[in-house]
Amino acid sequence: MRVLQVSAEIFPLLKTGGLADVAGALPAALAAAGEDVRVLLPGFPAILAGVAGLVPVAGLRAPWGEAARLLHGRIPALGQLPAYVLDAPALYDRPGNPYEDAEHRPYADSHRRFALLGWAAAQLARGADPHWAPELVHAHDWHAGLAPAYLAYLPGQPARSVFTVHNLAYQGRFGPDVFAGLGLPSSAFQVNGLEFHGDVSFMKAGLYFADRITTVSPSYAREIQTPAQGQGLDGLLRGRAGVLDGILNGVDDRVWDPATDTLLPHRYRMPEGRRMAGKALCKASLQHALGLEVRADAPLFVLVSRLTEQKGLHLVLDGLDELLARGGQLALLGSGDAALEEAFRQRAAAAPRRVAASLGYDEALAHRLFAGGDVTLVPSMFEPCGLTQMYGLRYGALPLVHRVGGLADTVTDCTLEDLAEGTANGFVFDGFTARDFGRALRRAFALFARPADWRRVRATGMRRPAGWAEPAQRYIEVYRHAAAR
Ligand code: ADP
Ligand code: GLC
């Protein structure tokens, strides 16, 4: 099937979070399964720079009159993946974060920047490129949410659509005044459409108009159908439950494999002998590089995260005294919320040999943290899928997670029965409270004090099958259902 993936970011060209990892991994897995896959991306500077051999395919005119060019090229960093890029400098030629300016304010013309993305997908479906037109458009998150809406109104519906929710909390909601410029029939602006409490919601457009909906874990697929986690869209999602699937993300083993990872000072694999010398060397080298005490016997907790409310970081701050009192170390890599950055900076300054806070974005350091860490902290309030707990599993840094979303679907707590059965692979807490987080921390220390058990649990985590082949098969089934609609 000819499949067009539509996404605002793609690893390794442009990444703010897990969406990019998925957009960078899924196309190759689909192609390996025999699908004819291309991607459509906005022409942000980092994307234009990462696509080779760009040639113009068509001139486009957005519904509000703005001109853009549709280019085609290939992405060398992704095995020459064919890519369409929207060239519209007035909209996209801004460096840095694709969603907000240097002061962390969303761009005032975000609706246009991403309406054009959905619009271009529909133009491709109706033949903008005479050599290739998608039979199925797979739109990711609100940035691509208008694609299913535009497609639904094309005469004859030349392509079916699948919309994937990576995070329902970011909705792409704009005032009603933007609707007139979008080029959709007025009937689209109603409750049975993309209208949401009087506003235009790009997320709702995707959820309402797509032939099929997916989200990134089975648990999150259930959670978003509840008022507690539905962000006001749970009613619509319950109504569409018959076309909604939860498909757990994979781990891209071209990028995330401690046996081949060239970003690590030492590589290691399972089984590598019980003590995993390579991982121990990674830990020592990381401790040294971060100015931490180089001690094998101090459990090293690592955290790689956007610093936002979603990620439950106040639990880490509240639990830090206990973590240190028990002899642990913390190494954080993150950026985002200024108050959280400051809080971690202060904690690191107060105990530089025990706490390291690297504020900023650093792909290589992220790899070294998972490789050097003993425990990966992911105490998120909610988590659609979560990738860092999976990287932690793969790299032998046991995840400590809140039992929500994809975290619940990937991590099995060290209860006595799961230890006995060999299924435990981390630490899971239920209540989103300092108390429950603290108890999970104590379980981690208790297990660390039993090295043989620790190694067994770590081996279970590292062996967890998590490639993209299986999720790709699940998406292909969804595409077939959409096509057969
Ligand atoms: P989300 O998409 O909600 O941010 P995920 O766990 O799905 O959460 O994905 C986060 C991705 O971003 C992972 O690949 C993680 O390693 C990466 N990441 C997050 N913060 C940083 C950072 N400061 N530096 C490098 N990589 C980061
Ligand atoms: C979102 C979610 C995260 C998920 C990622 C990739 O950013 O917050 O849980 O892993 O998308 O699907």
Coordinates of C-alpha atoms and ligand atoms in Angstrom, one line a residue:
M1 CA 0.0 0.0 0.0
R2 CA 1.2 3.5 -0.7
V3 CA 1.4 5.1 2.7
L4 CA 2.1 8.8 3.5
Q5 CA 3.3 9.5 7.1
V6 CA 2.7 13.1 8.1
S7 CA 4.6 14.4 11.1
A8 CA 6.0 17.7 12.4
E9 CA 9.2 16.1 13.6
I10 CA 11.4 13.2 12.7
F11 CA 14.6 11.8 14.3
P12 CA 17.4 12.4 13.6
L13 CA 16.6 15.7 11.8
L14 CA 14.4 17.4 14.3
K15 CA 13.3 16.1 17.7
T16 CA 11.5 17.5 20.7
G17 CA 10.3 14.2 22.1
G18 CA 9.2 10.7 21.4
L19 CA 7.1 11.6 18.4
A20 CA 10.3 12.2 16.4
D21 CA 11.6 8.8 17.5
V22 CA 8.4 7.1 16.2
A23 CA 8.3 9.1 13.0
G24 CA 11.9 8.1 12.4
A25 CA 11.5 4.4 13.0
L26 CA 8.0 3.5 11.7
P27 CA 8.6 4.2 8.0
A28 CA 11.6 1.8 7.8
A29 CA 9.7 -0.9 9.6
L30 CA 6.7 -0.5 7.3
A31 CA 9.0 -0.6 4.3
A32 CA 10.6 -3.7 5.5
A33 CA 7.2 -5.3 5.7
G34 CA 6.6 -4.4 2.0
E35 CA 4.7 -1.1 2.2
D36 CA 5.5 1.8 -0.1
V37 CA 6.2 4.5 2.4
R38 CA 6.9 8.2 2.1
V39 CA 6.9 11.0 4.7
L40 CA 5.6 14.6 4.6
L41 CA 7.3 17.2 6.7
P42 CA 7.2 20.9 7.2
G43 CA 10.3 22.7 5.8
F44 CA 11.8 23.7 9.1
P45 CA 15.5 24.6 8.6
A46 CA 16.7 21.3 10.3
I47 CA 14.5 19.3 8.0
L48 CA 15.5 21.1 4.8
A49 CA 19.1 20.5 5.8
G50 CA 18.6 16.8 6.3
V51 CA 16.8 15.9 3.1
A52 CA 19.0 15.4 0.1
G53 CA 18.3 15.9 -3.6
L54 CA 15.3 18.1 -3.1
V55 CA 13.4 18.9 -6.4
P56 CA 10.2 20.8 -6.8
V57 CA 7.1 18.6 -7.3
A58 CA 4.3 21.1 -7.3
G59 CA 3.3 24.6 -6.3
L60 CA 0.6 24.8 -3.7
R61 CA -1.7 27.6 -2.6
A62 CA -3.0 27.4 0.9
P63 CA -6.7 28.1 1.4
W64 CA -5.9 31.5 2.9
G65 CA -3.9 32.4 -0.2
E66 CA -0.3 31.7 0.9
A67 CA 2.0 30.1 -1.7
A68 CA 4.2 27.1 -0.9
R69 CA 6.3 24.6 -2.8
L70 CA 6.1 20.9 -2.4
L71 CA 9.6 19.4 -2.7
H72 CA 10.7 15.8 -2.9
G73 CA 14.0 14.3 -1.8
R74 CA 15.4 11.5 0.3
I75 CA 16.7 11.3 3.9
P76 CA 20.2 9.8 3.9
A77 CA 20.2 9.4 7.7
L78 CA 17.1 7.2 7.4
G79 CA 18.3 4.8 4.6
Q80 CA 17.3 7.2 1.8
L81 CA 13.7 7.4 3.0
P82 CA 11.6 9.3 0.4
A83 CA 10.3 12.6 1.8
Y84 CA 8.1 15.4 0.7
V85 CA 9.0 18.7 2.3
L86 CA 6.8 21.8 2.4
D87 CA 8.9 24.8 1.4
A88 CA 7.2 27.9 2.8
P89 CA 9.9 30.1 4.4
A90 CA 7.5 32.7 5.8
L91 CA 5.9 29.9 7.9
Y92 CA 8.8 27.6 8.6
D93 CA 12.1 29.4 8.4
R94 CA 12.6 29.8 12.1
P95 CA 15.3 28.0 13.9
G96 CA 14.9 26.0 17.1
N97 CA 11.8 24.4 18.6
P98 CA 9.1 23.9 15.9
Y99 CA 6.3 24.9 18.2
E100 CA 7.4 27.9 20.2
D101 CA 9.8 30.9 20.0
A102 CA 12.9 31.5 22.1
E103 CA 10.7 32.8 25.0
H104 CA 8.7 29.5 25.0
R105 CA 5.6 31.2 23.5
P106 CA 3.6 29.3 20.9
Y107 CA 3.9 31.0 17.5
A108 CA 0.9 33.2 16.7
D109 CA 0.5 31.6 13.3
S110 CA 0.8 28.0 14.5
H111 CA -2.7 27.2 13.0
R112 CA -1.4 28.1 9.5
R113 CA 2.0 26.4 10.0
F114 CA 0.2 23.1 10.6
A115 CA -3.0 23.6 8.6
L116 CA -0.7 23.7 5.6
L117 CA 0.8 20.4 6.6
G118 CA -2.6 18.7 6.5
W119 CA -3.6 20.6 3.4
A120 CA -0.5 19.4 1.6
A121 CA -1.3 15.7 2.5
A122 CA -4.7 16.1 0.9
Q123 CA -3.2 17.7 -2.2
L124 CA -0.8 14.7 -2.5
A125 CA -3.9 12.4 -2.2
R126 CA -5.5 14.2 -5.1
G127 CA -2.5 13.9 -7.3
A128 CA -0.2 16.9 -6.7
D129 CA 2.7 14.5 -7.5
P130 CA 1.9 12.9 -10.8
H131 CA 4.3 10.0 -10.0
W132 CA 3.0 9.0 -6.6
A133 CA -0.2 9.5 -4.6
P134 CA -0.9 7.9 -1.2
E135 CA -3.7 5.4 -0.8
L136 CA -3.5 5.9 3.0
V137 CA -2.5 9.0 4.9
H138 CA -1.2 8.3 8.5
A139 CA -1.3 11.6 10.4
H140 CA 0.6 12.0 13.7
D141 CA -0.7 14.2 16.6
W142 CA -2.5 17.5 16.3
H143 CA 0.0 19.1 14.0
A144 CA -1.2 16.7 11.3
G145 CA -4.8 16.6 12.6
L146 CA -6.4 18.6 9.7
A147 CA -5.2 16.0 7.1
P148 CA -8.1 13.6 7.9
A149 CA -10.5 16.5 7.7
Y150 CA -9.3 17.8 4.3
L151 CA -9.3 14.2 3.0
A152 CA -12.8 13.5 4.2
Y153 CA -14.1 16.4 2.0
L154 CA -12.2 15.4 -1.1
P155 CA -14.5 14.2 -3.8
G156 CA -14.4 10.4 -4.0
Q157 CA -12.1 10.2 -0.9
P158 CA -9.0 9.2 -2.9
A159 CA -7.1 8.2 0.3
R160 CA -8.1 6.8 3.6
S161 CA -6.8 8.2 6.9
V162 CA -5.4 7.0 10.1
F163 CA -4.8 9.4 13.0
T164 CA -2.4 8.6 15.8
V165 CA -2.6 10.3 19.2
H166 CA 0.8 10.6 20.8
N167 CA -0.3 12.9 23.5
L168 CA -3.9 14.1 24.0
A169 CA -2.7 16.9 26.3
Y170 CA -1.5 19.0 23.3
Q171 CA -4.5 19.7 21.2
G172 CA -3.8 22.5 18.8
R173 CA -6.8 24.6 19.9
F174 CA -7.3 28.0 18.3
G175 CA -10.0 30.7 18.4
P176 CA -13.1 30.4 16.1
D177 CA -11.8 33.2 13.9
V178 CA -9.1 30.9 12.3
F179 CA -11.8 28.6 10.9
A180 CA -12.7 30.8 7.9
G181 CA -9.1 30.6 6.5
L182 CA -8.9 26.8 6.6
G183 CA -10.8 26.2 3.5
L184 CA -13.2 23.6 5.1
P185 CA -16.9 23.7 4.5
S186 CA -18.8 25.5 7.3
S187 CA -20.4 22.2 8.2
A188 CA -17.0 21.1 9.6
F189 CA -17.3 23.7 12.3
Q190 CA -19.8 22.0 14.6
V191 CA -19.8 19.5 17.5
N192 CA -19.9 16.7 15.0
G193 CA -16.7 18.1 13.4
L194 CA -13.7 20.0 14.7
E195 CA -15.5 22.5 16.9
F196 CA -14.5 22.2 20.5
H197 CA -16.1 24.5 23.1
G198 CA -16.5 27.1 20.4
D199 CA -12.9 26.8 19.3
V200 CA -11.2 25.0 16.4
S201 CA -9.3 21.9 17.6
F202 CA -6.9 20.2 15.3
M203 CA -6.7 17.2 17.6
K204 CA -10.5 16.8 17.4
A205 CA -10.4 17.1 13.6
G206 CA -8.1 14.1 13.5
L207 CA -10.2 12.2 16.0
Y208 CA -13.4 13.0 14.3
F209 CA -12.6 12.7 10.6
A210 CA -10.0 9.9 10.5
D211 CA -11.2 6.5 9.2
R212 CA -9.2 4.8 12.1
I213 CA -7.6 6.1 15.2
T214 CA -4.7 4.7 17.1
T215 CA -2.8 5.7 20.2
V216 CA 0.6 4.5 21.4
S217 CA -0.3 2.0 24.1
P218 CA -3.3 -0.2 25.0
S219 CA -3.6 1.3 28.5
Y220 CA -3.7 4.9 27.1
A221 CA -6.3 3.8 24.6
R222 CA -8.5 2.9 27.5
E223 CA -7.6 5.9 29.7
I224 CA -8.4 8.5 27.1
Q225 CA -12.0 7.2 27.0
T226 CA -12.5 8.2 30.6
P227 CA -13.4 11.8 31.8
A228 CA -10.3 11.8 34.0
Q229 CA -7.9 11.5 31.1
G230 CA -10.0 12.3 28.1
Q231 CA -9.2 16.0 28.1
G232 CA -12.8 16.7 27.2
L233 CA -12.6 14.4 24.2
D234 CA -13.5 11.2 26.0
G235 CA -17.1 11.2 24.8
L236 CA -16.0 11.4 21.1
L237 CA -13.4 8.7 21.8
R238 CA -15.9 6.4 23.4
G239 CA -18.2 6.9 20.4
R240 CA -15.3 5.9 18.1
A241 CA -14.0 3.0 20.3
G242 CA -14.8 0.6 17.5
V243 CA -12.1 2.1 15.3
L244 CA -9.6 3.0 18.1
D245 CA -6.6 0.7 18.7
G246 CA -3.7 1.0 21.1
I247 CA -0.4 0.0 19.5
L248 CA 2.7 0.1 21.8
N249 CA 5.7 1.9 20.3
G250 CA 8.8 -0.1 19.5
V251 CA 12.4 0.6 20.2
D252 CA 14.5 1.5 17.1
D253 CA 17.4 -1.0 17.4
R254 CA 19.4 0.9 14.8
V255 CA 19.6 3.7 17.3
W256 CA 19.1 2.1 20.7
D257 CA 21.1 -1.0 21.2
P258 CA 23.9 -1.2 23.8
A259 CA 25.7 -3.8 21.7
T260 CA 26.2 -1.5 18.8
D261 CA 25.7 2.0 20.2
T262 CA 28.7 4.1 19.0
L263 CA 27.8 6.9 21.5
L264 CA 28.8 4.7 24.4
P265 CA 32.4 4.6 25.8
H266 CA 31.9 0.8 26.1
R267 CA 29.4 -1.6 24.4
Y268 CA 27.8 -4.5 26.1
R269 CA 25.2 -7.2 25.3
M270 CA 23.2 -9.9 26.9
P271 CA 24.4 -12.5 27.7
E272 CA 27.8 -11.0 28.4
G273 CA 28.7 -12.9 31.5
R274 CA 26.8 -12.2 34.6
R275 CA 28.4 -9.0 35.7
M276 CA 28.2 -7.1 32.5
A277 CA 31.7 -5.5 32.6
G278 CA 30.8 -3.1 29.7
K279 CA 27.9 -1.6 31.6
A280 CA 29.9 -1.2 34.8
L281 CA 32.5 0.7 32.7
C282 CA 29.8 2.9 31.3
K283 CA 28.7 3.7 34.8
A284 CA 32.1 4.6 36.0
S285 CA 32.8 6.8 33.0
L286 CA 29.5 8.6 33.3
Q287 CA 30.0 9.2 37.0
H288 CA 33.4 10.6 36.3
A289 CA 32.2 12.8 33.4
L290 CA 29.4 14.2 35.5
G291 CA 31.6 14.9 38.5
L292 CA 29.8 12.3 40.6
E293 CA 31.6 10.1 43.1
V294 CA 32.8 7.1 41.1
R295 CA 31.3 4.3 43.1
A296 CA 29.9 1.0 41.8
D297 CA 28.1 0.4 45.0
A298 CA 26.0 3.6 44.8
P299 CA 22.8 3.0 42.8
L300 CA 22.7 5.6 40.0
F301 CA 19.2 6.9 39.2
V302 CA 18.9 8.6 35.8
L303 CA 16.2 10.7 34.3
V304 CA 16.0 11.9 30.7
S305 CA 12.9 14.1 30.2
R306 CA 11.2 17.1 29.0
L307 CA 10.7 19.1 32.1
T308 CA 6.9 19.6 32.2
E309 CA 4.2 18.9 34.7
Q310 CA 3.3 15.7 32.8
K311 CA 6.5 14.0 33.9
G312 CA 5.9 14.0 37.7
L313 CA 9.2 15.5 38.5
H314 CA 8.1 17.0 41.8
L315 CA 8.0 13.4 43.1
V316 CA 11.7 13.1 42.3
L317 CA 12.4 16.4 44.0
D318 CA 10.4 15.4 47.1
G319 CA 12.0 12.0 47.2
L320 CA 15.6 13.2 46.6
D321 CA 16.6 13.5 50.2
E322 CA 15.6 9.9 50.9
L323 CA 17.3 8.8 47.7
L324 CA 20.6 10.4 48.8
A325 CA 20.2 9.3 52.4
R326 CA 20.1 5.7 51.2
G327 CA 23.3 6.2 49.3
G328 CA 22.0 6.8 45.8
Q329 CA 23.0 9.2 43.1
L330 CA 20.9 11.1 40.6
A331 CA 21.8 12.2 37.1
L332 CA 19.2 14.2 35.2
L333 CA 19.1 15.4 31.6
G334 CA 16.3 17.7 30.7
S335 CA 15.0 21.0 29.6
G336 CA 11.8 22.9 29.7
D337 CA 10.0 24.5 32.7
A338 CA 12.2 27.2 34.1
A339 CA 11.2 26.5 37.8
L340 CA 12.0 22.8 37.4
E341 CA 15.3 23.6 35.8
E342 CA 16.1 25.9 38.7
A343 CA 15.1 23.4 41.3
F344 CA 17.3 20.6 39.8
R345 CA 20.2 23.1 39.3
Q346 CA 20.0 24.0 43.0
R347 CA 19.9 20.4 44.1
A348 CA 22.9 19.6 42.0
A349 CA 24.8 22.7 43.4
A350 CA 24.1 21.6 46.9
A351 CA 25.4 18.0 46.4
P352 CA 27.6 18.0 43.3
R353 CA 29.2 14.6 44.1
R354 CA 25.7 13.0 44.4
V355 CA 23.4 14.9 42.0
A356 CA 24.1 16.0 38.4
A357 CA 21.7 18.2 36.5
S358 CA 22.5 18.6 32.8
L359 CA 20.0 21.2 31.5
G360 CA 19.6 21.3 27.8
Y361 CA 19.1 18.8 25.0
D362 CA 21.9 16.2 24.4
E363 CA 21.2 13.1 22.4
A364 CA 24.6 11.5 23.1
L365 CA 24.4 12.1 26.8
A366 CA 20.9 10.5 26.9
H367 CA 22.4 7.3 25.5
R368 CA 25.2 7.4 28.1
L369 CA 22.8 7.9 30.9
F370 CA 20.8 4.8 30.1
A371 CA 24.0 2.8 29.7
G372 CA 25.5 4.1 32.9
G373 CA 22.4 4.2 35.0
D374 CA 21.1 1.5 37.4
V375 CA 17.5 2.9 37.5
T376 CA 15.6 5.0 35.0
L377 CA 13.0 7.2 36.7
V378 CA 9.8 7.8 34.8
P379 CA 7.2 8.9 37.5
S380 CA 4.9 10.6 34.9
M381 CA 1.4 11.7 36.0
F382 CA 0.2 10.3 32.6
E383 CA 2.3 8.8 29.8
P384 CA 0.8 7.8 26.5
C385 CA 3.6 5.4 25.8
G386 CA 6.9 6.6 27.1
L387 CA 10.1 5.6 25.4
T388 CA 12.7 6.3 28.1
Q389 CA 11.5 3.4 30.3
M390 CA 11.9 1.2 27.2
Y391 CA 15.4 2.5 26.6
G392 CA 16.1 1.9 30.3
L393 CA 15.0 -1.7 29.9
R394 CA 17.1 -2.2 26.8
Y395 CA 20.2 -0.7 28.4
G396 CA 19.8 -2.4 31.8
A397 CA 18.8 0.6 33.8
L398 CA 15.7 -0.8 35.5
P399 CA 12.7 1.6 35.1
L400 CA 10.9 3.0 38.1
V401 CA 7.5 4.2 36.8
H402 CA 4.0 5.3 37.8
R403 CA 1.4 2.7 36.7
V404 CA -0.2 4.6 33.8
G405 CA -0.4 4.4 30.1
G406 CA 2.5 2.8 28.3
L407 CA 4.5 2.6 31.5
A408 CA 1.9 0.2 32.9
D409 CA 2.1 -1.8 29.7
T410 CA 5.9 -2.2 29.7
V411 CA 7.1 -2.5 33.3
T412 CA 6.4 -5.3 35.7
D413 CA 7.0 -4.5 39.4
C414 CA 9.4 -6.5 41.5
T415 CA 6.8 -8.2 43.6
L416 CA 7.8 -11.5 45.2
E417 CA 5.6 -13.5 42.8
D418 CA 6.9 -11.7 39.6
L419 CA 10.5 -12.1 40.9
A420 CA 9.8 -15.8 41.4
E421 CA 8.3 -16.2 37.9
G422 CA 11.1 -14.2 36.3
T423 CA 8.7 -11.6 34.9
A424 CA 9.7 -8.6 37.0
N425 CA 11.7 -6.0 35.1
G426 CA 11.4 -2.8 37.2
F427 CA 9.5 -0.9 39.9
V428 CA 6.0 0.3 39.6
F429 CA 4.0 2.5 42.0
D430 CA 0.2 3.0 41.9
G431 CA -0.7 6.3 43.7
F432 CA 0.7 9.5 42.3
T433 CA 2.0 10.4 45.7
A434 CA 5.3 11.0 47.5
R435 CA 4.5 8.0 49.7
D436 CA 4.0 5.5 46.8
F437 CA 7.0 6.9 44.9
G438 CA 9.1 6.6 48.1
R439 CA 8.1 3.0 48.6
A440 CA 9.1 2.2 45.0
L441 CA 12.4 3.9 45.6
R442 CA 12.9 1.7 48.7
R443 CA 12.1 -1.4 46.6
A444 CA 14.8 -0.4 44.2
F445 CA 17.3 0.0 47.0
A446 CA 16.2 -3.4 48.5
L447 CA 16.8 -5.2 45.2
F448 CA 20.1 -3.4 44.6
A449 CA 21.3 -4.9 47.9
R450 CA 20.6 -8.3 46.4
P451 CA 23.0 -8.4 43.5
A452 CA 22.1 -11.8 42.1
D453 CA 18.4 -10.8 42.0
W454 CA 19.3 -7.4 40.5
R455 CA 21.2 -9.1 37.7
R456 CA 18.3 -11.4 37.0
V457 CA 15.7 -8.7 36.8
R458 CA 18.1 -6.6 34.7
A459 CA 18.5 -9.5 32.3
T460 CA 14.7 -9.9 32.0
G461 CA 14.4 -6.2 31.1
M462 CA 17.2 -6.3 28.5
R463 CA 15.7 -9.4 26.9
R464 CA 12.2 -7.8 26.5
P465 CA 11.4 -8.0 22.8
A466 CA 10.7 -4.5 21.6
G467 CA 11.6 -3.9 17.9
W468 CA 9.4 -2.1 15.4
A469 CA 8.5 -5.2 13.3
E470 CA 5.6 -6.1 15.4
P471 CA 4.1 -2.6 15.8
A472 CA 4.5 -2.2 12.1
Q473 CA 2.4 -5.3 11.5
R474 CA -0.3 -3.9 13.8
Y475 CA -0.3 -0.6 11.9
I476 CA -0.6 -2.5 8.6
E477 CA -3.7 -4.3 9.9
V478 CA -5.1 -0.9 10.8
Y479 CA -4.3 0.4 7.4
R480 CA -6.2 -2.6 5.8
H481 CA -9.2 -1.9 8.0
A482 CA -9.2 1.7 7.0
A483 CA -8.9 0.8 3.3
A484 CA -11.7 -1.7 3.5
R485 CA -14.1 0.8 5.2
Ligands
ADP1 P1 7.8 12.6 25.4 O1 7.6 12.3 23.9 O2 6.5 12.8 26.1 O3 8.8 13.7 25.6 P2 9.0 9.9 25.4 O4 9.6 9.1 26.6 O5 8.1 9.2 24.5 O6 8.4 11.2 26.0 O7 10.2 10.4 24.5 C1 11.2 11.3 24.9 C2 12.4 11.2 23.9 O8 13.1 12.4 24.0 C3 13.3 10.1 24.2 O9 14.0 9.7 23.0 C4 14.3 10.8 25.2 O10 15.6 10.2 25.2 C5 14.4 12.2 24.5 N1 14.8 13.3 25.4 C6 14.0 13.9 26.3 N2 14.6 15.0 26.9 C7 15.9 14.9 26.3 C8 17.0 15.8 26.5 N3 17.0 16.8 27.3 N4 18.1 15.5 25.8 C9 18.1 14.4 24.9 N5 17.1 13.6 24.7 C10 16.0 13.9 25.4
GLC2 C1 4.3 11.6 23.2 C2 4.0 11.0 24.6 C3 4.9 9.8 24.9 C4 5.1 8.9 23.7 C5 5.5 9.7 22.5 C6 5.7 8.8 21.2 O1 5.2 12.6 23.2 O2 4.1 11.9 25.6 O3 4.4 9.1 25.9 O4 6.0 7.9 24.0 O5 4.6 10.6 22.2 O6 4.6 8.1 20.9

